[in-house]
Tab-separated table of C-alpha atoms and ligand atoms in Angstrom:
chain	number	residue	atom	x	y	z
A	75	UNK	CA	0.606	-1.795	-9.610
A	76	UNK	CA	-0.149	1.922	-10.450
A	77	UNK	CA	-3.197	3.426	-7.801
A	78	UNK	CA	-4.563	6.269	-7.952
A	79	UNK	CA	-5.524	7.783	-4.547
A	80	UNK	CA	-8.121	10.240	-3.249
A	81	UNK	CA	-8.215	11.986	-0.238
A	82	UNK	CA	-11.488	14.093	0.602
A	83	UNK	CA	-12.031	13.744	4.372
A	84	UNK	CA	-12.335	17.018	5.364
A	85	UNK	CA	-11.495	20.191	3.134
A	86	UNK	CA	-8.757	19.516	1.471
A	87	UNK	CA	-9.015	17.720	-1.969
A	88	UNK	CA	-5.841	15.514	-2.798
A	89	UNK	CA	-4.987	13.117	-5.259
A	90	UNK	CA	-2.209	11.157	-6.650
A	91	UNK	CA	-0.725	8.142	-8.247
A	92	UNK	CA	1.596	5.137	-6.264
A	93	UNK	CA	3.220	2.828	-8.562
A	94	UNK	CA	4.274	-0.118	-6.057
A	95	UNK	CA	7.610	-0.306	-8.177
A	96	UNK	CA	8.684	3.376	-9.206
A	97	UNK	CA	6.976	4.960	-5.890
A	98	UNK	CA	4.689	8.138	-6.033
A	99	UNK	CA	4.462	9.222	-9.716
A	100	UNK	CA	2.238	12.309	-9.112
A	101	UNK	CA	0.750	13.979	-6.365
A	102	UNK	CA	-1.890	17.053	-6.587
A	103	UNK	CA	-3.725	18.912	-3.946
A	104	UNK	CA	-6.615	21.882	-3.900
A	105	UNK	CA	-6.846	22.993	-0.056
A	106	UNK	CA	-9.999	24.651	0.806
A	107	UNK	CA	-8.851	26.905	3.528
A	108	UNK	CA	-9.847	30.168	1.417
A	109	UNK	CA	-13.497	29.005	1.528
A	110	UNK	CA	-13.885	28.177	4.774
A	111	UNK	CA	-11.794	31.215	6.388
A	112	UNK	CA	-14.935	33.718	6.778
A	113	UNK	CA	-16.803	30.778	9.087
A	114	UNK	CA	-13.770	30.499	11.436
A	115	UNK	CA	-13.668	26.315	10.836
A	116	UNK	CA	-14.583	23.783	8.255
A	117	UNK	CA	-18.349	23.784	7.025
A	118	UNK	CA	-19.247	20.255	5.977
A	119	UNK	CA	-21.803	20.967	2.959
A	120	UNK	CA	-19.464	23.304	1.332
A	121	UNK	CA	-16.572	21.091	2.017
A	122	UNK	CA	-18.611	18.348	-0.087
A	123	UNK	CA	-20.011	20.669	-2.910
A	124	UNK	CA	-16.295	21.766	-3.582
A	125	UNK	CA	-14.917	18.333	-3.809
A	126	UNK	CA	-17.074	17.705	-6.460
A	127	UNK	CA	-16.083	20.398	-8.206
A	128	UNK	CA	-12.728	19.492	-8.127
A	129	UNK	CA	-12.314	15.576	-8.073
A	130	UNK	CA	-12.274	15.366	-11.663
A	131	UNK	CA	-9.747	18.182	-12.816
A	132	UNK	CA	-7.541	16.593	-10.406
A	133	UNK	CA	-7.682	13.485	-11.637
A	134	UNK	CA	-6.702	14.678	-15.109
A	135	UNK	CA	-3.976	16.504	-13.770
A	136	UNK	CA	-2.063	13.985	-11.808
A	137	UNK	CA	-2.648	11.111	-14.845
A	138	UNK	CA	-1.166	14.356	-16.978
A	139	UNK	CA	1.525	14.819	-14.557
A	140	UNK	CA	2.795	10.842	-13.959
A	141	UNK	CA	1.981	11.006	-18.446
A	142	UNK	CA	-0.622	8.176	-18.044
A	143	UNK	CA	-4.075	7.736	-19.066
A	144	UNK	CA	-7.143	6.069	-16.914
A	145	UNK	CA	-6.457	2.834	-18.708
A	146	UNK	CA	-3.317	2.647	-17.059
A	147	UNK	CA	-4.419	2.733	-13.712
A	148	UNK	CA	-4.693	-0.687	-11.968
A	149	UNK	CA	-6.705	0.060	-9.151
A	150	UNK	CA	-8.032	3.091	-6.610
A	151	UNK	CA	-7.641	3.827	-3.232
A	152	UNK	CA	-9.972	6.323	-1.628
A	153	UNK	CA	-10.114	7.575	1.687
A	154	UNK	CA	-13.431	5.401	3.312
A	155	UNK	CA	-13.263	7.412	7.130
A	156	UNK	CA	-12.459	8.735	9.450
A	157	UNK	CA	-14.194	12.258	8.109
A	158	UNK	CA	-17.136	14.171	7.358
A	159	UNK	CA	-19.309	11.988	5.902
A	160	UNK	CA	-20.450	13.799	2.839
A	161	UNK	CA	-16.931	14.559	2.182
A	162	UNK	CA	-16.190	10.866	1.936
A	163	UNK	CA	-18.730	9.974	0.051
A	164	UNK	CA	-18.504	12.066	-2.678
A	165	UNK	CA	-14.620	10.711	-2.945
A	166	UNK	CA	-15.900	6.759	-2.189
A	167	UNK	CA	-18.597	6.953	-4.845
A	168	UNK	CA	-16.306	8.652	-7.473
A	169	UNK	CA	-13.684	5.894	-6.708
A	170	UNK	CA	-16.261	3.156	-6.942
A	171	UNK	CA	-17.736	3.933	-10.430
A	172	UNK	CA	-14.368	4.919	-11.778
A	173	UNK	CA	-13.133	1.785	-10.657
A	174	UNK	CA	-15.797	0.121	-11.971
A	175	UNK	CA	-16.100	1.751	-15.675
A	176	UNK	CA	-12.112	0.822	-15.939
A	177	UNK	CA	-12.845	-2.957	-14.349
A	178	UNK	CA	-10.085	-2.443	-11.562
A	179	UNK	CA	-10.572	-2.829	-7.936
A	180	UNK	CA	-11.080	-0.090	-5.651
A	181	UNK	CA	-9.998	0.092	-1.948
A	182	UNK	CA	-11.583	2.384	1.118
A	183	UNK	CA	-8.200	3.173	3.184
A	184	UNK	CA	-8.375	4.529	6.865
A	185	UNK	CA	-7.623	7.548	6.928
A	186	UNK	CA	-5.265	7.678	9.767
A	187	UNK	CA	-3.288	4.426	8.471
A	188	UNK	CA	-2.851	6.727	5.355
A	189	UNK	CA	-1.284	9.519	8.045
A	190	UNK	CA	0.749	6.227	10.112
A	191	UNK	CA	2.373	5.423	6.784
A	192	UNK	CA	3.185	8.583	4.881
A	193	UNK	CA	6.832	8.461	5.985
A	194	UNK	CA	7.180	5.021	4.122
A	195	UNK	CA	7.058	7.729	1.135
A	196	UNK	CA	10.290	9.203	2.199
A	197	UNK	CA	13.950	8.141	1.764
A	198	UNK	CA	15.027	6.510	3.988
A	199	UNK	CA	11.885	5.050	4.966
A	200	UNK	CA	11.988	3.316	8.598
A	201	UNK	CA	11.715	-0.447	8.686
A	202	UNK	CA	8.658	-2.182	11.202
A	203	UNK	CA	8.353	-2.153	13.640
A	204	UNK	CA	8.132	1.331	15.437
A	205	UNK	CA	6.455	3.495	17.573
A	206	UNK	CA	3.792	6.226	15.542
A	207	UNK	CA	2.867	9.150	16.881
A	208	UNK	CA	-0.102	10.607	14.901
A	209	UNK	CA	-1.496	14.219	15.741
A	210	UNK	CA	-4.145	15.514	13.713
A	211	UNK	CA	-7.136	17.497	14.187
A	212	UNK	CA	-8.759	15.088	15.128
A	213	UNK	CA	-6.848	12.349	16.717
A	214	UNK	CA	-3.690	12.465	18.611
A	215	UNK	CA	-2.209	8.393	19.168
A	216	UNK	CA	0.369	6.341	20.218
A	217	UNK	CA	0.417	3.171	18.151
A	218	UNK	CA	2.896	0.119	18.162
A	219	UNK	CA	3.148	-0.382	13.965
A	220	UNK	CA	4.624	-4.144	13.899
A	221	UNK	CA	3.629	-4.189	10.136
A	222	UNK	CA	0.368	-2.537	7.460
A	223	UNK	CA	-2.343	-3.201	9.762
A	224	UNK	CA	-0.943	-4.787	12.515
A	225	UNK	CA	-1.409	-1.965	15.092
A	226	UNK	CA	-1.530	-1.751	18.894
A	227	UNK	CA	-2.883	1.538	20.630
A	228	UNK	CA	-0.833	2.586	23.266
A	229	UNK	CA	-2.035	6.307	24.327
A	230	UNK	CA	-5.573	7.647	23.036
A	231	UNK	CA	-7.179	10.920	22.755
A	232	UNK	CA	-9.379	11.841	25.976
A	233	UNK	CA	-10.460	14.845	24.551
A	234	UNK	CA	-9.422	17.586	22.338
A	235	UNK	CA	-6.870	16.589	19.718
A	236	UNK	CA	-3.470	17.878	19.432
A	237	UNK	CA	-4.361	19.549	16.115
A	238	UNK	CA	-7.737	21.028	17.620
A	239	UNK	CA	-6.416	22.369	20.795
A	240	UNK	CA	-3.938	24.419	18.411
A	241	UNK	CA	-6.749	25.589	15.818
A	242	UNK	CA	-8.978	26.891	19.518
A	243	UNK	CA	-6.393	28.316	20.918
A	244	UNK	CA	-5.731	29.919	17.846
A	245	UNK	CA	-9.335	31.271	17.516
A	246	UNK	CA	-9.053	32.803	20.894
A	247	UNK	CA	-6.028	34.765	19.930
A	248	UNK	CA	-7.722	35.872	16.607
A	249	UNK	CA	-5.813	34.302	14.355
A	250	UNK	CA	-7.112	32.926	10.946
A	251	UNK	CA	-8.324	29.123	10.066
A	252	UNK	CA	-6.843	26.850	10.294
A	253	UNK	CA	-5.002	27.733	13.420
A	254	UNK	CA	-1.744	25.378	14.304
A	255	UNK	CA	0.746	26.854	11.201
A	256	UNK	CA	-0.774	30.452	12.096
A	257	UNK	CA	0.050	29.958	15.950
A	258	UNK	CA	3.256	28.741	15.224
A	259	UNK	CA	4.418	31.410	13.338
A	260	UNK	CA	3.053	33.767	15.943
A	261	UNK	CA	5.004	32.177	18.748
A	262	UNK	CA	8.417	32.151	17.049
A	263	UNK	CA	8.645	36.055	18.201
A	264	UNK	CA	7.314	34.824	21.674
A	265	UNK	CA	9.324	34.584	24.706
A	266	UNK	CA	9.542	30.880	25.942
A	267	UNK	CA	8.827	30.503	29.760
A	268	UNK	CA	6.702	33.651	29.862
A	269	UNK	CA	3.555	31.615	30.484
A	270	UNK	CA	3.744	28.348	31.860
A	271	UNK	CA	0.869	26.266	31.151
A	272	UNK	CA	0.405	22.807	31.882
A	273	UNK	CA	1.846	19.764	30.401
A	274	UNK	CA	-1.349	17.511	30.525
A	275	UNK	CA	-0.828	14.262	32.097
A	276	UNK	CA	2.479	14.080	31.859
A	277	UNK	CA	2.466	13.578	36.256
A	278	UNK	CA	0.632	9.585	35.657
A	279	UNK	CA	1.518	6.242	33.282
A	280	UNK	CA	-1.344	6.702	30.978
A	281	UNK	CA	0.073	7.835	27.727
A	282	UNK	CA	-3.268	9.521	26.545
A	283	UNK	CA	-3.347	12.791	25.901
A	284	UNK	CA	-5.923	15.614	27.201
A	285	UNK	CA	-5.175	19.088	25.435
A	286	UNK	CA	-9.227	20.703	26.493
A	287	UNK	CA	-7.808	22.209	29.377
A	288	UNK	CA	-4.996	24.298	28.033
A	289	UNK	CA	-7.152	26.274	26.006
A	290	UNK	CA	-8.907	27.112	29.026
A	291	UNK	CA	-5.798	28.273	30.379
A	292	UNK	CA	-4.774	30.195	27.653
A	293	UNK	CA	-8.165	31.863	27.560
A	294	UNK	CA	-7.786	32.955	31.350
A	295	UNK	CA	-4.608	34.341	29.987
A	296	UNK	CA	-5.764	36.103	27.462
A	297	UNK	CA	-8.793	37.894	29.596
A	298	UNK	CA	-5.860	38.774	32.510
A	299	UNK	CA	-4.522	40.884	30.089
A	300	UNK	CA	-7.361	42.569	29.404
A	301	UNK	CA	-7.233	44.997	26.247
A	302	UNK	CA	-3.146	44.757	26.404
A	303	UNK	CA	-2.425	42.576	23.110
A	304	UNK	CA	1.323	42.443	23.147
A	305	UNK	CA	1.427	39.314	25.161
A	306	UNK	CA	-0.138	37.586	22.878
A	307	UNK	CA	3.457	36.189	20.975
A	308	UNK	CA	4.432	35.087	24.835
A	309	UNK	CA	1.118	33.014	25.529
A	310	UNK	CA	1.762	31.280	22.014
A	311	UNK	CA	5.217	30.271	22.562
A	312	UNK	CA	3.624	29.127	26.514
A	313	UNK	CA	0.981	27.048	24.763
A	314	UNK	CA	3.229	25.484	22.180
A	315	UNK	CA	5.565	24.827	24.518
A	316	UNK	CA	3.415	22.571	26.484
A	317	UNK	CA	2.127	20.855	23.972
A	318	UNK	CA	5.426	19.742	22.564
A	319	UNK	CA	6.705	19.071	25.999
A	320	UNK	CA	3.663	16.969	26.480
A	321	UNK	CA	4.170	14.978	23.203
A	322	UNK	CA	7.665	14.810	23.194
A	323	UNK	CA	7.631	12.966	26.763
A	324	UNK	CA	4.787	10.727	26.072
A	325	UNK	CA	6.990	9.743	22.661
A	326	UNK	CA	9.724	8.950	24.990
A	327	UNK	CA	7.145	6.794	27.331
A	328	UNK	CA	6.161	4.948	24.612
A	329	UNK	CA	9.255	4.016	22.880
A	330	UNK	CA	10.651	2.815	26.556
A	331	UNK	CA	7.517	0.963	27.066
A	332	UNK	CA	7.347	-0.802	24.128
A	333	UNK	CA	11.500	-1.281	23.630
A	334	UNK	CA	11.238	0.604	20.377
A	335	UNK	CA	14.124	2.407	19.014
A	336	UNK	CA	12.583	3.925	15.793
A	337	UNK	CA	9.687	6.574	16.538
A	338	UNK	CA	7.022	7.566	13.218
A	339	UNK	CA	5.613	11.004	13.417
A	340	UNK	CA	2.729	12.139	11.136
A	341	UNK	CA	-0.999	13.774	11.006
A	342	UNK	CA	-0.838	18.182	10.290
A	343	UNK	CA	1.152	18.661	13.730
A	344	UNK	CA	3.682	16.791	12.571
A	345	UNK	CA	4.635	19.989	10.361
A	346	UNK	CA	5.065	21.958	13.506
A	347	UNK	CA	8.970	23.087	13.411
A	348	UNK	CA	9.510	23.078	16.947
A	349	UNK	CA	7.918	19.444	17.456
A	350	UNK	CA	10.230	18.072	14.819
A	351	UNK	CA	13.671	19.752	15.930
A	352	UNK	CA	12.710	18.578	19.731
A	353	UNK	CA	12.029	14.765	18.363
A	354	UNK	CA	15.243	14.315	16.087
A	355	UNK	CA	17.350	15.398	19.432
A	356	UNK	CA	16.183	12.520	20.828
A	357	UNK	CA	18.791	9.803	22.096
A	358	UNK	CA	19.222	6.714	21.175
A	359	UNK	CA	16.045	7.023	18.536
A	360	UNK	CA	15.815	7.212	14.785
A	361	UNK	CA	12.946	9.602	13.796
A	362	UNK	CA	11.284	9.926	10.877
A	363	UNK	CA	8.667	12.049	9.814
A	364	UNK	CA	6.820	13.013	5.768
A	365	UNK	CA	7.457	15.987	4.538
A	366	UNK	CA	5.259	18.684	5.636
A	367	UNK	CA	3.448	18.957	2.913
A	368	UNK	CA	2.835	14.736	3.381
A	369	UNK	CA	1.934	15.573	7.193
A	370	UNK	CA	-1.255	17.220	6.561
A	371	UNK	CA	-4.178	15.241	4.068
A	372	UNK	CA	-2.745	14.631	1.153
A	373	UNK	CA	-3.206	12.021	-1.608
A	374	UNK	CA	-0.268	10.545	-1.484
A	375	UNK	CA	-0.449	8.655	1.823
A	376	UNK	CA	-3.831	7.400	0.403
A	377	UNK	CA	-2.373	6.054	-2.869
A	378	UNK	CA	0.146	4.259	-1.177
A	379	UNK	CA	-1.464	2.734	1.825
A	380	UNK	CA	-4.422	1.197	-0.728
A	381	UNK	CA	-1.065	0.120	-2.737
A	382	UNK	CA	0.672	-2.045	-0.123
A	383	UNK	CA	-2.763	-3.322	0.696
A	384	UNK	CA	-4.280	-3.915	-3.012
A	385	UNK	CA	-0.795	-5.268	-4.084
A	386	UNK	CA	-1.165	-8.295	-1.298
A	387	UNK	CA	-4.345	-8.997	-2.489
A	388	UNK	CA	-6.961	-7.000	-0.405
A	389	UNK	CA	-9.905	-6.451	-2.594
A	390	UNK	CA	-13.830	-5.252	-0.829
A	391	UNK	CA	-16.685	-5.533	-2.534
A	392	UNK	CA	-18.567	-2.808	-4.477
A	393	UNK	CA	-20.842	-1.323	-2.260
A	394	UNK	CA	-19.840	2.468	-1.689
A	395	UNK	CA	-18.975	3.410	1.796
A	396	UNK	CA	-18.257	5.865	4.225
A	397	UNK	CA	-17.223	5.676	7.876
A	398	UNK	CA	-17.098	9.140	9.859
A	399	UNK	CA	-16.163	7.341	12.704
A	400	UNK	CA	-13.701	4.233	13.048
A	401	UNK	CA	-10.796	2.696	15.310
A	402	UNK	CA	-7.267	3.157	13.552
A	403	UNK	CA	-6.390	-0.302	16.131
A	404	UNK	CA	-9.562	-2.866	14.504
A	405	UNK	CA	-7.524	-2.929	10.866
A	406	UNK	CA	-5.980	-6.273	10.235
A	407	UNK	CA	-3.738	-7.284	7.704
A	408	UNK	CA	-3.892	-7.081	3.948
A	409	UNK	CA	-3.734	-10.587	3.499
A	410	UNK	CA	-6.267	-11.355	5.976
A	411	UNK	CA	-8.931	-9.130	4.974
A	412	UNK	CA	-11.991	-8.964	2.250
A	413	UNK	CA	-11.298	-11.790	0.065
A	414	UNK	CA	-13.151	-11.459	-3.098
B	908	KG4	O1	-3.771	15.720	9.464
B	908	KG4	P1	-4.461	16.988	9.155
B	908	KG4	O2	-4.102	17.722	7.895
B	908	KG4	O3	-5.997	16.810	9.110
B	908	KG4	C1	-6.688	15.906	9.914
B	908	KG4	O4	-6.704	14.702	9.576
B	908	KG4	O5	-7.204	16.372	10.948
B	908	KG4	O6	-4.206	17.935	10.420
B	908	KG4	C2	-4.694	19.221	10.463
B	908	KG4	C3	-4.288	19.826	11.796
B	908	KG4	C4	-4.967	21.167	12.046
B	908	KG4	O7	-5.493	21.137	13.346
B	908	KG4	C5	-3.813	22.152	11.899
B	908	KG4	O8	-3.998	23.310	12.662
B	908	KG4	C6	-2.638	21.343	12.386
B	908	KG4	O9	-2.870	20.036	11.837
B	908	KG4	N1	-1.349	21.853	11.905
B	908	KG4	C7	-0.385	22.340	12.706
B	908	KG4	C8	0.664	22.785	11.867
B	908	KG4	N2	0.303	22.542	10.567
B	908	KG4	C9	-0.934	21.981	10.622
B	908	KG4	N3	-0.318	22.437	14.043
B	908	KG4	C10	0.797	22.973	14.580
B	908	KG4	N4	1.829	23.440	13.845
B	908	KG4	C11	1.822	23.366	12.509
B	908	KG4	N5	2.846	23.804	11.784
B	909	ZN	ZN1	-5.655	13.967	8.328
């Protein structure tokens, strides 16, 4: 089956074509970060209006780029939720009368299952079950994966996500949107242990994570040094520190816990460097993460996750929808879901 995917969640606009049996074909993305840099953070309604204006192009350009046409399509996966909702819909209701006009079934995908499975689009691709770590800016989980939709949460976001804490902390060192490759690239000149900030609770069994706080703590390090900006590499490499620390020893929880030896990483933090060099020295654990361009929203991950699902038979019905808000852990199986 050949499906075209479309990611438009939040500001980026991504699209791309899965064919179940010669694997992604074509792959295109527009990121809006240039329009949204003068506001300091994502704002919705132009996030939608540029979507719109670039949904279509895109589409011509990945079935020119995989040399198909629309008739050749067999299906389309769009990205239902998590997200701002008038960024979904203008992605669900394209989807939906495309599909519709070419007599193929279209699929809403979660947008975090498309995140949990984006390494399946790598070579080698790990085998279920395994552990998934997914940090984006908005959600930052630990799942048991036993197969496509068969997921158990194991750790939950309390508060600010992984992703989120890096693009505030980012703002309060004055760095551009969006924050966590800018703050990485800052602390790579930093000197680690210079500020020591806290590893959030890393000291109990829970293996949710709660990043609010060490923004606070950056900001009181910030203000201590008053006018004095050449700290500012130092309380970078501090903060990034901790949140790897953090992450990399509630991974470790998790895969003893749940007697996993393969550990998934994926969502935008999953490009940070120092995350993924701390992870692969892990014993006695195969990681695997996308590439970093597959970490952060893409259409790929969507093309593929509606493929596994559309090729076992999923189908919904055509009513165009749009979830801002939904639990990665209530998806069931392909087979089990939406019969038509
Ligand atoms: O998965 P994603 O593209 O979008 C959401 O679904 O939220 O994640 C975006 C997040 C942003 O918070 C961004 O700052 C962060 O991922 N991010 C990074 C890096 N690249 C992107 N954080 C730390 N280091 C990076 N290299
Ligand atoms: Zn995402």
């Amino acid at each position: 089956m050949r499906i075209l995917g479309i990611e438009t969640s939040c500001d980026e606009t991504g699209l791309a074509i899965y064919d179940t049996e010669r694997g992604l074909l074509a792959d295109r993305l527009h990121s809006q970060t240039q329009l949204h840099n003068d506001y300091g953070g994502v704002v919705p309604e132009l996030a939608s209006r540029d979507h719109i204006l670039r949904l279509l192009p895109l589409i011509d350009e990945v079935l020119m780029q995989a040399q198909l046409t629309r008739r050749d399509l067999d299906g389309i996966a769009y990205t239902e939720g998590p997200g701002l909702i008038g960024a979904l819909l203008t992605g669900a209701t394209l989807a939906k009368t495309l599909a519709w006009t070419l007599n193929v079934p279209a699929l809403g995908v979660h947008h975090l299952e498309g995140h949990l499975l984006a390494p399946l689009l790598e070579t080698p691709s790990p085998a279920f079950p395994f552990v998934a770590l997914i940090v984006s800016g908005g959600h930052s989980l630990l799942m048991d994966v036993q197969g496509v939709g068969r997921y158990e949460l194991l750790g939950d976001t309390l508060d600010d996500a992984a992703g989120e804490a890096f693009d505030k902390t980012a703002k309060l060192l004055g760095l551009p949107y969006p924050g966590g490759p800018a703050l990485a690239q800052l602390a790579q000149s930093g000197v680690a242990g210079a500020f020591k900030f806290s590893r959030p609770l890393t000291d109990r069994p829970t293996l949710d994570f709660s990043f609010s706080g060490l923004k606070t703590q950056v900001m009181l390090a910030i203000k201590a040094q008053g006018d004095d900006r050449s700290r500012d590499a130092d309380i970078a490499r501090g903060f990034e520190d901790a949140v790897v620390d953090t992450l990399v020893w509630k991974c470790q929880r998790a895969l003893h816990r749940s007697q996993r030896s393969r550990l998934v990483v994926a969502g935008g933090v999953g490009a940070n460097k120092r995350l993924r060099e701390r992870l692969l020295a892990l014993p006695q654990c195969d990681v695997y993460f996308p590439r970093p361009a597959f970490c952060t929203d893409n259409g790929a991950m969507i093309a593929l996750a509606g493929a596994l699902r559309l090729s076992a038979g999923q189908r919904e019905d055509s009513i165009i929808r749009a979830t801002p808000r939904r639990e990665l852990a209530s998806l069931l199986p392909p087979a089990k879901v939406g019969d038509d």
